[in-house]
Amino acid sequence: MEQSALRNVAPPRHRRRFFAYVIVVVAVAGVWFVSSILREGFQVDAAFWVFAALAVVADTPPFVQGSRDANIPTFPSVCFTFAIMIAYGCAPAVAVQLVAVIVAAVWLKHAPWRAAFNAAQFMLSFQAADTLLPESNVGSINNVHERLDTTGILWVLAAAVTWFVVNNLLVATAIWLRFGGSWRVVFSRAVQADALPNGALLLSAPGLVAAAHVDVLLVPLALLTLFAIRRMTKLATQRTQAGRLDPLTGLANRKALEREVAARLQEHAERAEGGAAERRLALLLLDLDAFKQVNDALGHRVGDRLLVEVGRRLIAAAEASGPDNLVGRLGGDEFAVVVPHLRDTADARRAAAEIMSALAEPVLLDGLPIDVGASVGVAVYPEHGTDFAELMQHADVAMYDAKGRGDNLAVYAPESDHNSPERLSLLADLRQALKTNACDGIELYYQPQVELATGATVGVEALLRWRHPVRGPIDPEELIKAAEHSPVMRLLTLRIVDEAIEQLASWRALSPAAERLRVAVNVSVRDLHTGEIADRIAAKLTQLDVDPSRLELEITESALMADPRRVLTTLARLKKLGVAIALDDFGTGYSSMVHLRRLPLAEVKIDRSFVLGVATDPDDAAIVRSMIDLARALGLRIVAEGVEDERTWRMLVDAGCDVAQGWYFARPMPPDRLLDWLSKTAARPVISTK
């Protein structure tokens, strides 16, 4: 929808004030016209009828500038009727213009109220312009030469400017009452759109009068000029439309979608201001799954045909869901759908599910059925954004959230947004802290890992802590969420690895109790995609002469699923160095059996979500026992996380678990406190299971 277009329908909003304005304009124009006819009458000659006939012919049909959502009619008859006003006066000019408006209304299928308003706006524009023209020598082309001396031409130009300004004032006010918004902006847009076509038509009128003074048969040649203008306008319109359409699918492009959302949001805001029930607008962002594989396997031509068919299906589904929905293509395999007039977020989710159903059936191309999967992110106005950019950003977050969860639909949730302003600010501060190194508040705490059979501390897990200079202690989970999807994660991991290895070297000289400890460090999926982490660890271990077996890297199943080939290459290099590999959060992924068989693992860590319920939930207890039996059968060490009471400890010992960590033994602590804890804590006795 374009706010600068006066729609050929009764306005749904501001109905009273809009039609009151239309009635007043039509009434004033009608009264003036009747009085003008009675006062002036008609003084015309044969040349007048030539001008009149050409005016009517010129508007069959009028030409339209703009696009599908911004059709602005231009009336070529204006150049002839303005010439009539110069030569014969205002009343004859308005009479001919009325006939031309009626003809144009038939061509354009205008509603009666719109045709009446168009006629009235022309009447008042001509009346205002006529006040600047001298009234002598009116009634014949043969007498008009005295009016077109230098002074007369200046007055004609002033009259043309007056006609243009009054006409756009009347139209802009109608548009403003119809659509709302800023009157100044509406008027400015109307003037910009109207300046070239109507300006050229008005300024050509004196030339037509001068030509008629020589020979009236020269005047019809103006139709050739009008044909050229019409043709150029059509080409300009086609370029405008092409600028708002995706060339492959014919759908709206990003620019058109942005205009549509802006118009709809203003409409929703005005409804709310008028006391109507507040409605929602949803922006759906859709990304095809595995589209690259289609291009790689079948070629880009087939991929393009697939995109065209997907566009057709989305249009059909969107129109079935609501007549005002708009489908667009953002580029590549990304589509967007604008869904206005919704009740709530649940309604937006239902609409998205209905539109997604269009892709349920395979697309048949050259006899080959191609399954088209997609992930959709939904952002809803005003809950998730108040403009196109914000809604698009949040819909994009929701879409990637859907992909990450293996789902095909997700509504934006702030907790899934890794790019909120707060997190971006935190990320910038973290980057700066990692670059400074000194007094940056970043440090490692260590949580002991206790061998259940003996009670001896056999290792520690390095846990990140950061005291922000302004915000104070930052929650570790929030910190990792902010960093893990950014390049800062690489800097953070390298810093943690360096510090952990340096701590191992330091303990070797300071404490016999800590000299044999194994330190476990968590690494992310990004760290395993290249060989940099293996190179860094090898160099650091050699530099500080630290036994590689004292370092252990913890990885998650999600890291493996992201890019198994590159991850396995890095892990093989680490194993060759002598660094142990542990599978963290065991049991929470989707392919544990495959990983246990293929990976160079030394240890699996049972996730605390299972361990916490071992003593109270029979299902959790059974799951943990099965995990322990499986790992033991494969010759892997088993570590249980989240041990918080003695009963859980005893049950894990009874189940055959090797090592455990949790608050029951000790909380995470800085290195100096860990040494004190180790010196004060004797080996725990073996627990009797009898």
XYZ file of C-alpha atoms in Angstrom:
690
model
C 0.000 0.000 0.000
C 1.263 3.505 -0.851
C 0.062 6.432 1.176
C 0.433 8.873 -1.709
C -2.200 6.999 -3.714
C -5.812 8.026 -3.294
C -7.432 4.622 -3.426
C -10.526 4.007 -5.523
C -12.362 2.731 -2.454
C -14.165 4.299 0.455
C -11.565 4.928 3.169
C -11.779 2.575 6.149
C -10.326 5.144 8.527
C -11.192 8.821 9.115
C -14.313 8.233 7.036
C -16.280 11.186 8.344
C -13.629 13.858 8.021
C -12.484 12.573 4.648
C -15.899 12.588 3.043
C -16.766 15.860 4.737
C -13.756 17.368 3.002
C -14.715 15.827 -0.356
C -18.293 17.143 -0.053
C -17.118 20.661 0.834
C -14.650 20.787 -2.083
C -17.236 19.496 -4.558
C -19.925 21.866 -3.241
C -17.703 24.973 -3.377
C -16.512 24.092 -6.876
C -20.060 23.433 -8.076
C -21.418 26.707 -6.724
C -18.557 28.644 -8.235
C -18.967 26.969 -11.654
C -22.679 27.688 -11.874
C -22.171 31.293 -10.842
C -19.328 31.655 -13.332
C -21.477 30.369 -16.184
C -24.276 32.725 -15.261
C -21.877 35.639 -14.946
C -19.563 35.122 -17.930
C -21.337 32.827 -20.342
C -19.456 31.319 -23.266
C -17.660 33.290 -25.939
C -16.055 30.762 -28.251
C -15.120 30.285 -31.916
C -14.230 27.368 -34.168
C -10.721 27.027 -32.724
C -12.248 26.380 -29.311
C -13.861 23.174 -30.553
C -10.528 21.950 -31.844
C -8.980 22.459 -28.420
C -12.005 20.858 -26.721
C -11.929 17.790 -28.952
C -8.193 17.340 -28.438
C -8.625 17.619 -24.652
C -11.129 14.764 -24.628
C -9.066 12.639 -27.007
C -5.929 13.191 -24.896
C -7.619 11.612 -21.881
C -8.614 8.389 -23.661
C -7.059 7.045 -21.600
C -5.032 9.137 -19.123
C -1.585 7.763 -18.472
C -0.618 6.442 -15.062
C 2.736 6.887 -13.386
C 3.978 4.782 -10.478
C 3.602 1.106 -9.708
C 1.100 -1.422 -8.497
C 0.840 0.287 -5.133
C 1.257 3.918 -6.249
C -0.883 4.611 -9.341
C -1.009 8.363 -9.912
C -3.085 9.355 -12.974
C -1.958 12.284 -15.097
C -4.549 14.067 -17.279
C -2.987 15.210 -20.601
C -6.155 17.242 -21.231
C -4.727 19.874 -18.873
C -2.463 21.346 -21.575
C -5.487 21.960 -23.845
C -7.860 23.154 -21.122
C -5.246 25.541 -19.715
C -4.799 26.917 -23.255
C -8.581 27.342 -23.454
C -8.500 29.323 -20.201
C -5.833 31.644 -21.622
C -7.819 32.295 -24.776
C -11.460 31.936 -23.773
C -11.669 32.306 -20.005
C -12.174 30.040 -17.013
C -15.732 28.795 -17.525
C -15.152 27.265 -20.990
C -11.948 25.669 -19.770
C -13.673 24.088 -16.773
C -16.566 22.855 -18.922
C -14.188 21.016 -21.248
C -12.187 19.688 -18.279
C -15.379 18.254 -16.776
C -16.043 16.285 -19.954
C -12.430 15.046 -19.953
C -12.694 13.973 -16.299
C -15.856 11.992 -17.047
C -14.137 10.239 -19.945
C -11.096 9.483 -17.764
C -13.292 8.173 -14.955
C -14.839 5.673 -17.361
C -11.407 4.518 -18.534
C -9.999 4.234 -15.010
C -13.233 2.886 -13.473
C -13.266 5.573 -10.813
C -15.932 5.560 -8.143
C -18.419 8.470 -8.476
C -17.080 10.249 -5.406
C -13.546 10.136 -6.777
C -14.580 11.417 -10.194
C -16.500 14.251 -8.497
C -13.497 15.198 -6.402
C -11.186 15.154 -9.440
C -13.570 17.496 -11.269
C -13.804 19.794 -8.242
C -10.052 20.010 -7.747
C -9.644 21.079 -11.391
C -12.462 23.647 -11.084
C -10.873 25.329 -8.080
C -7.383 25.161 -9.601
C -8.587 26.913 -12.762
C -10.489 29.499 -10.722
C -7.384 30.338 -8.675
C -5.217 30.556 -11.797
C -7.743 32.702 -13.681
C -7.565 35.432 -11.048
C -4.054 36.259 -12.294
C -4.964 36.578 -15.980
C -6.233 39.848 -17.523
C -9.821 39.686 -18.721
C -9.402 41.710 -21.932
C -9.488 40.112 -25.367
C -11.192 36.937 -24.117
C -13.291 34.932 -26.558
C -11.111 34.397 -29.610
C -7.697 32.988 -30.481
C -7.330 35.877 -32.926
C -7.369 38.417 -30.078
C -5.118 36.574 -27.666
C -1.817 37.858 -29.084
C -2.187 41.023 -27.040
C -2.366 38.939 -23.878
C 0.858 37.105 -24.707
C 3.269 39.969 -24.783
C 6.180 39.841 -22.318
C 4.033 40.968 -19.384
C 1.240 38.614 -20.387
C 3.585 35.626 -20.560
C 4.793 36.365 -17.027
C 1.205 36.432 -15.789
C 0.488 33.168 -17.596
C 3.496 31.567 -15.889
C 2.274 32.866 -12.533
C -1.172 31.446 -13.280
C 0.364 28.060 -14.118
C 2.248 28.020 -10.819
C -0.927 28.965 -8.964
C -2.890 26.191 -10.704
C -0.169 23.677 -9.797
C 0.047 24.721 -6.133
C -3.734 24.831 -5.550
C -4.249 21.488 -7.271
C -1.587 19.791 -5.127
C -2.861 21.448 -1.952
C -6.316 19.996 -2.561
C -5.006 16.529 -3.455
C -2.424 16.391 -0.639
C -5.040 17.360 1.928
C -7.327 14.598 0.670
C -4.504 12.058 0.879
C -3.576 13.260 4.360
C -7.186 12.950 5.574
C -7.387 9.528 3.931
C -4.128 8.029 5.194
C -2.955 10.296 8.011
C 0.695 10.991 8.726
C 2.487 14.316 8.290
C 0.672 16.785 6.023
C 3.968 18.442 5.113
C 5.470 15.139 4.013
C 2.363 14.223 2.033
C 2.340 17.601 0.260
C 6.053 17.374 -0.504
C 5.629 13.915 -2.062
C 2.641 15.060 -4.113
C 4.573 18.029 -5.489
C 7.594 15.875 -6.350
C 5.443 13.303 -8.142
C 3.406 15.938 -10.014
C 6.070 18.500 -10.885
C 7.366 16.963 -14.105
C 4.180 15.722 -15.839
C 1.753 18.504 -14.938
C 4.473 21.167 -15.044
C 5.269 20.197 -18.637
C 1.578 20.131 -19.592
C 0.838 23.552 -18.112
C 3.872 25.228 -19.661
C 3.068 23.808 -23.087
C -0.302 25.609 -23.116
C 1.035 29.059 -24.152
C 2.851 27.403 -27.059
C -0.401 25.798 -28.199
C -2.140 29.158 -28.087
C 0.651 30.741 -30.109
C 0.508 27.888 -32.642
C -3.261 28.270 -32.975
C -2.773 31.988 -33.641
C -0.704 31.043 -36.692
C -2.899 28.130 -37.806
C -5.242 26.094 -35.639
C -4.345 22.968 -37.645
C -0.906 23.048 -35.983
C -2.451 22.322 -32.592
C -3.192 18.593 -33.199
C 0.544 18.049 -33.637
C 0.707 18.322 -29.845
C -0.730 14.804 -29.721
C 2.611 13.510 -30.979
C 4.335 15.186 -28.057
C 1.771 13.721 -25.663
C 2.337 10.267 -27.159
C 6.079 10.627 -26.520
C 5.421 11.756 -22.945
C 3.057 8.818 -22.426
C 5.661 6.414 -23.762
C 8.422 7.826 -21.566
C 6.124 7.687 -18.548
C 5.336 4.051 -19.271
C 9.037 3.197 -19.485
C 9.710 5.105 -16.251
C 6.859 3.203 -14.598
C 8.295 -0.100 -15.770
C 11.701 0.859 -14.354
C 10.056 1.840 -11.071
C 8.236 -1.484 -10.921
C 11.413 -3.361 -11.776
C 13.141 -1.545 -8.936
C 10.564 -2.950 -6.514
C 10.291 -6.482 -7.851
C 12.592 -9.465 -7.678
C 13.631 -10.160 -11.298
C 13.526 -13.948 -10.939
C 10.245 -14.563 -9.112
C 8.367 -11.307 -9.722
C 7.790 -10.994 -5.977
C 8.270 -7.806 -4.016
C 11.915 -7.099 -3.231
C 13.364 -5.794 0.027
C 12.632 -2.160 -0.847
C 8.988 -2.903 -1.613
C 8.638 -4.946 1.576
C 10.072 -2.074 3.593
C 7.551 0.347 2.078
C 4.701 -2.064 2.743
C 5.670 -2.598 6.370
C 6.079 1.153 6.939
C 2.614 1.824 5.528
C 1.021 -0.994 7.518
C 2.667 0.063 10.756
C 1.337 3.586 10.335
C -2.100 2.156 9.660
C -1.933 0.048 12.824
C -0.738 3.027 14.858
C -3.583 5.211 13.603
C -6.128 2.543 14.456
C -4.781 2.436 17.988
C -4.868 6.252 18.254
C -8.466 6.247 17.059
C -9.485 3.924 19.876
C -9.895 0.822 17.702
C -8.805 -2.559 19.000
C -5.038 -2.832 18.679
C -3.950 -5.199 15.939
C -0.639 -6.940 15.300
C 1.539 -7.246 12.221
C 3.850 -10.193 11.666
C 6.971 -10.301 9.529
C 7.840 -13.859 8.531
C 11.379 -14.600 7.358
C 11.733 -17.911 5.545
C 14.967 -19.652 4.558
C 14.984 -22.843 2.472
C 16.846 -25.798 3.929
C 19.506 -27.562 1.859
C 18.953 -25.296 -1.165
C 22.713 -25.271 -1.818
C 22.609 -29.036 -2.302
C 19.941 -28.595 -5.005
C 22.128 -26.066 -6.830
C 25.217 -28.248 -6.498
C 23.490 -31.462 -7.580
C 21.094 -30.229 -10.281
C 22.502 -26.879 -11.368
C 21.503 -23.257 -10.898
C 18.789 -23.361 -13.567
C 16.902 -26.006 -11.636
C 17.550 -24.041 -8.463
C 16.032 -20.933 -10.040
C 12.967 -22.883 -11.168
C 12.617 -24.210 -7.653
C 12.683 -20.658 -6.261
C 10.006 -19.564 -8.739
C 7.751 -22.448 -7.742
C 8.306 -21.786 -4.045
C 7.317 -18.153 -4.670
C 4.098 -19.247 -6.386
C 3.194 -21.567 -3.554
C 3.874 -18.928 -0.935
C 1.690 -16.414 -2.793
C -1.183 -18.901 -2.974
C -0.857 -19.784 0.712
C -0.499 -16.150 1.779
C -3.570 -15.055 -0.200
C -5.564 -17.935 1.269
C -4.464 -16.866 4.763
C -5.390 -13.196 4.236
C -6.047 -10.904 1.236
C -3.675 -8.182 2.487
C -0.642 -10.440 2.910
C 2.435 -9.646 0.806
C 5.137 -12.121 -0.218
C 8.636 -10.972 -1.127
C 12.058 -12.393 -1.893
C 15.054 -10.924 -0.114
C 17.638 -12.712 -2.237
C 19.134 -16.177 -2.531
C 16.781 -18.651 -0.887
C 15.302 -16.161 1.594
C 11.664 -15.092 1.380
C 9.563 -12.812 3.556
C 5.826 -12.511 4.158
C 4.051 -9.502 5.671
C 0.894 -10.513 7.549
C -1.153 -7.567 8.921
C -4.343 -7.391 11.015
C -3.540 -10.144 13.521
C -4.960 -10.428 17.023
C -1.887 -11.611 18.912
C 1.374 -13.543 18.705
C -0.445 -16.880 18.746
C -2.405 -15.716 15.703
C 0.904 -14.862 13.996
C 2.234 -18.355 14.716
C -0.919 -19.918 13.241
C -0.661 -17.771 10.120
C 2.997 -18.755 9.715
C 2.120 -22.447 10.074
C -0.599 -22.115 7.423
C 1.762 -20.441 4.981
C 4.460 -23.030 5.701
C 2.036 -25.800 4.770
C 2.495 -24.691 1.148
C 5.907 -26.372 1.184
C 4.723 -29.680 2.610
C 4.464 -31.396 -0.783
C 7.576 -31.963 -2.945
C 8.148 -29.742 -5.974
C 8.148 -31.745 -9.215
C 10.825 -30.530 -11.656
C 11.583 -32.538 -14.812
C 9.870 -35.537 -13.242
C 12.056 -35.355 -10.131
C 10.261 -34.677 -6.825
C 12.295 -32.261 -4.689
C 11.446 -31.938 -1.020
C 11.488 -28.312 0.046
C 12.114 -27.789 3.727
C 12.295 -24.358 5.285
C 12.829 -22.596 8.589
C 10.661 -19.611 9.463
C 11.306 -16.872 11.987
C 8.413 -14.688 13.134
C 8.632 -11.166 14.569
C 5.457 -9.391 15.674
C 4.710 -5.660 15.874
C 4.772 -4.034 18.382
C 6.147 -6.667 20.784
C 9.285 -7.436 18.777
C 9.893 -4.174 16.935
C 8.376 -0.897 15.806
C 9.958 -0.562 12.350
C 11.007 -2.726 9.421
C 14.698 -2.940 10.363
C 13.998 -4.082 13.917
C 11.345 -6.585 12.857
C 13.646 -7.989 10.173
C 16.528 -8.318 12.626
C 14.393 -10.153 15.164
C 12.745 -12.368 12.539
C 16.258 -13.332 11.424
C 17.195 -14.241 15.008
C 14.040 -16.355 15.307
C 14.750 -18.105 12.018
C 18.242 -19.149 13.094
C 16.803 -20.168 16.444
C 14.435 -22.493 14.562
C 17.328 -23.937 12.560
C 19.399 -24.435 15.696
C 16.573 -26.334 17.394
C 15.877 -28.465 14.355
C 12.404 -26.932 14.110
C 10.741 -25.270 11.129
C 9.099 -22.394 13.012
C 10.099 -20.083 15.843
C 8.733 -16.812 17.196
C 11.317 -14.279 18.343
C 12.368 -14.649 21.969
C 14.821 -12.163 23.547
C 16.690 -14.957 25.301
C 17.605 -16.427 21.900
C 19.000 -13.139 20.654
C 22.785 -13.167 20.781
C 22.965 -9.698 19.266
C 20.995 -7.545 21.679
C 22.521 -4.099 22.362
C 23.464 -5.223 25.879
C 25.268 -8.306 24.600
C 26.995 -6.371 21.838
C 28.229 -3.877 24.402
C 29.389 -6.718 26.642
C 31.138 -8.329 23.693
C 32.975 -5.110 22.860
C 34.132 -4.771 26.468
C 35.279 -8.394 26.503
C 37.271 -7.923 23.305
C 38.960 -4.873 24.796
C 39.714 -6.744 28.023
C 41.304 -9.642 26.126
C 43.525 -7.235 24.200
C 44.792 -5.422 27.293
C 45.658 -8.622 29.250
C 46.666 -6.714 32.376
C 44.119 -6.103 35.145
C 41.223 -7.025 32.863
C 39.225 -8.947 35.463
C 39.351 -12.219 33.460
C 40.479 -15.238 35.457
C 40.005 -18.987 35.791
C 38.436 -20.733 38.752
C 38.992 -24.444 39.253
C 36.480 -27.040 40.466
C 37.974 -30.289 41.872
C 37.164 -33.660 40.317
C 37.226 -36.441 42.879
C 37.840 -40.122 42.265
C 34.850 -41.820 43.858
C 36.579 -45.063 44.764
C 39.388 -43.395 46.739
C 38.227 -39.842 47.436
C 41.422 -38.487 45.880
C 41.342 -35.305 43.805
C 42.556 -36.355 40.353
C 41.717 -33.296 38.298
C 40.053 -29.916 38.065
C 37.844 -28.220 35.532
C 38.849 -24.686 34.507
C 35.842 -22.349 34.636
C 35.818 -18.810 33.261
C 35.101 -15.828 35.500
C 35.030 -12.143 34.593
C 34.560 -9.141 36.839
C 33.457 -6.290 34.591
C 34.870 -2.907 35.708
C 31.359 -1.377 35.725
C 28.839 -4.226 35.832
C 30.720 -6.325 38.337
C 30.741 -10.150 38.090
C 29.286 -11.365 34.781
C 27.283 -14.568 34.690
C 29.511 -17.148 32.913
C 26.607 -18.501 30.873
C 25.723 -15.008 29.623
C 29.362 -14.378 28.805
C 29.701 -17.544 26.724
C 26.411 -16.881 24.899
C 27.653 -13.430 23.958
C 31.018 -14.696 22.713
C 30.420 -18.126 21.185
C 28.922 -16.851 17.907
C 31.571 -14.186 17.366
C 35.304 -14.006 16.576
C 35.868 -12.987 20.205
C 35.407 -16.649 21.161
C 38.708 -17.483 19.475
C 40.549 -14.894 21.542
C 38.841 -16.099 24.695
C 39.659 -19.767 24.100
C 43.306 -19.047 23.351
C 43.508 -16.980 26.535
C 41.961 -19.784 28.627
C 44.217 -22.467 27.123
C 47.320 -20.359 27.707
C 46.391 -19.610 31.288
C 45.487 -23.233 32.072
C 48.831 -24.536 30.751
C 50.701 -21.793 32.589
C 48.856 -22.790 35.765
C 49.916 -26.414 35.288
C 53.531 -25.296 35.008
C 53.159 -23.107 38.079
C 51.629 -25.884 40.203
C 54.472 -28.215 39.327
C 56.850 -25.924 41.195
C 54.516 -24.888 44.030
C 52.638 -27.933 45.207
C 53.273 -31.676 45.106
C 49.521 -32.214 45.637
C 48.703 -30.204 42.495
C 51.588 -31.482 40.409
C 49.680 -34.561 39.238
C 46.338 -32.835 38.632
C 44.710 -32.980 35.218
C 43.092 -29.691 34.042
C 40.006 -29.863 31.815
C 39.285 -26.888 29.519
C 36.097 -26.327 27.498
C 36.458 -25.450 23.798
C 33.743 -24.363 21.361
C 32.853 -25.564 17.883
C 34.568 -22.537 16.311
C 37.841 -23.513 18.013
C 37.850 -26.939 16.379
C 37.225 -25.829 12.782
C 40.876 -24.983 12.182
C 44.170 -26.394 13.362
C 45.048 -23.217 15.261
C 44.013 -24.579 18.663
C 46.199 -27.691 18.206
C 49.164 -25.566 17.104
C 48.737 -23.228 20.068
C 48.517 -26.067 22.597
C 51.547 -27.871 21.140
C 53.648 -24.711 21.229
C 52.601 -23.798 24.764
C 53.170 -27.280 26.181
C 56.636 -27.379 24.639
C 57.493 -23.870 25.808
C 56.603 -24.597 29.448
C 57.634 -28.279 29.426
C 54.210 -29.475 30.588
C 53.173 -33.113 30.204
C 50.377 -33.169 27.532
C 48.482 -35.850 29.465
C 47.777 -33.302 32.203
C 45.635 -31.267 29.802
C 42.161 -32.350 28.773
C 39.822 -30.639 26.293
C 36.061 -30.901 26.749
C 33.911 -30.771 23.625
C 30.135 -31.004 23.168
C 28.108 -33.157 20.817
C 26.713 -30.062 19.115
C 30.278 -29.086 18.161
C 30.720 -32.419 16.437
C 27.430 -32.252 14.575
C 28.234 -28.823 13.091
C 31.165 -30.012 10.914
C 32.319 -33.537 11.884
C 35.077 -33.866 9.275
C 37.042 -30.764 10.273
C 36.445 -31.416 13.971
C 37.714 -34.995 13.748
C 40.881 -33.803 11.996
C 41.652 -31.382 14.823
C 40.859 -33.968 17.499
C 43.170 -36.521 15.858
C 46.038 -34.010 16.022
C 45.341 -33.322 19.703
C 45.285 -37.018 20.543
C 48.607 -37.430 18.762
C 50.016 -34.717 21.026
C 48.889 -36.722 24.059
C 46.058 -34.364 25.062
C 43.007 -36.175 26.402
C 39.561 -35.521 24.859
C 36.376 -35.590 26.929
C 32.792 -35.542 25.614
C 30.908 -32.976 27.702
C 27.155 -32.929 28.409
C 26.892 -36.584 27.424
C 23.308 -37.659 26.823
C 21.954 -34.274 25.749
C 22.834 -34.610 22.036
C 21.358 -36.626 19.194
C 24.105 -39.000 18.087
C 25.957 -40.157 21.190
C 26.491 -43.753 20.032
C 28.122 -42.689 16.790
C 30.399 -40.227 18.591
C 31.492 -42.729 21.203
C 32.499 -45.157 18.464
C 34.273 -42.700 16.126
C 35.954 -40.169 18.388
C 39.375 -40.433 20.076
C 37.798 -40.043 23.514
C 39.329 -40.724 26.906
C 36.355 -39.625 29.004
C 32.635 -38.857 28.936
C 30.941 -36.429 31.319
C 27.364 -37.182 32.305
C 25.352 -33.979 32.207
C 24.241 -32.577 35.561
C 20.598 -32.532 34.404
C 20.613 -36.342 34.791
C 22.865 -36.502 37.861
C 20.700 -34.129 39.932
C 17.793 -36.568 39.771
C 19.689 -39.795 40.389
C 18.662 -40.018 44.056
C 15.024 -39.010 43.516
C 13.972 -39.990 39.998
C 14.082 -43.689 38.985
C 14.149 -42.734 35.301
C 17.209 -40.514 35.741
C 18.871 -43.226 37.803
C 18.244 -45.792 35.058
C 19.571 -43.450 32.372
C 22.742 -42.713 34.325
C 23.386 -46.407 34.963
C 22.958 -47.132 31.241
C 25.402 -44.357 30.336
C 27.968 -45.668 32.815
C 27.614 -49.245 31.522
C 27.989 -48.092 27.912
C 31.066 -45.948 28.590
C 32.691 -48.645 30.705
C 32.137 -51.218 27.958
C 34.021 -48.904 25.579
C 36.864 -48.425 28.026
C 36.117 -44.753 28.761
C 36.463 -42.910 32.040
C 33.140 -41.624 33.412
C 32.764 -38.261 35.168
C 29.490 -37.185 36.763
C 28.730 -33.444 37.023
C 26.482 -31.794 39.587
C 26.949 -34.021 42.631
C 25.419 -32.052 45.506
C 24.715 -34.571 48.267
C 26.125 -37.760 49.788
C 23.226 -39.923 48.642
C 23.950 -39.090 44.999
C 27.635 -39.762 45.597
C 26.943 -43.208 47.038
C 24.572 -44.131 44.204
C 27.169 -43.130 41.616
C 29.812 -45.238 43.362
C 27.413 -48.152 43.428
C 26.736 -47.698 39.701
C 30.456 -47.829 38.898
C 31.113 -44.150 38.113
C 34.809 -43.224 38.177
C 34.977 -39.501 38.971
C 32.571 -36.790 40.098
C 32.492 -33.057 40.638
C 29.989 -30.766 42.290
C 29.247 -28.603 45.291
C 29.239 -31.634 47.566
C 33.017 -31.769 47.151
C 33.917 -28.149 46.496
C 32.785 -25.052 44.679
C 34.944 -23.521 41.913
C 37.793 -21.496 43.446
C 40.760 -19.380 42.350
C 44.186 -21.097 42.056
C 45.587 -19.971 45.436
C 42.522 -21.180 47.338
C 42.648 -24.469 45.444
C 46.151 -25.114 46.745
C 44.983 -24.444 50.322
C 42.002 -26.737 49.791
C 44.230 -29.521 48.471
C 46.636 -29.241 51.410
C 43.818 -29.387 53.966
C 41.759 -32.145 52.349
C 42.933 -35.695 53.007
C 42.093 -38.520 50.636
C 38.512 -39.641 51.097
C 38.041 -43.263 52.254
C 36.681 -45.877 49.947
C 32.897 -46.065 50.294
C 31.510 -49.421 51.243
C 28.611 -50.473 49.037
C 27.498 -53.166 51.436
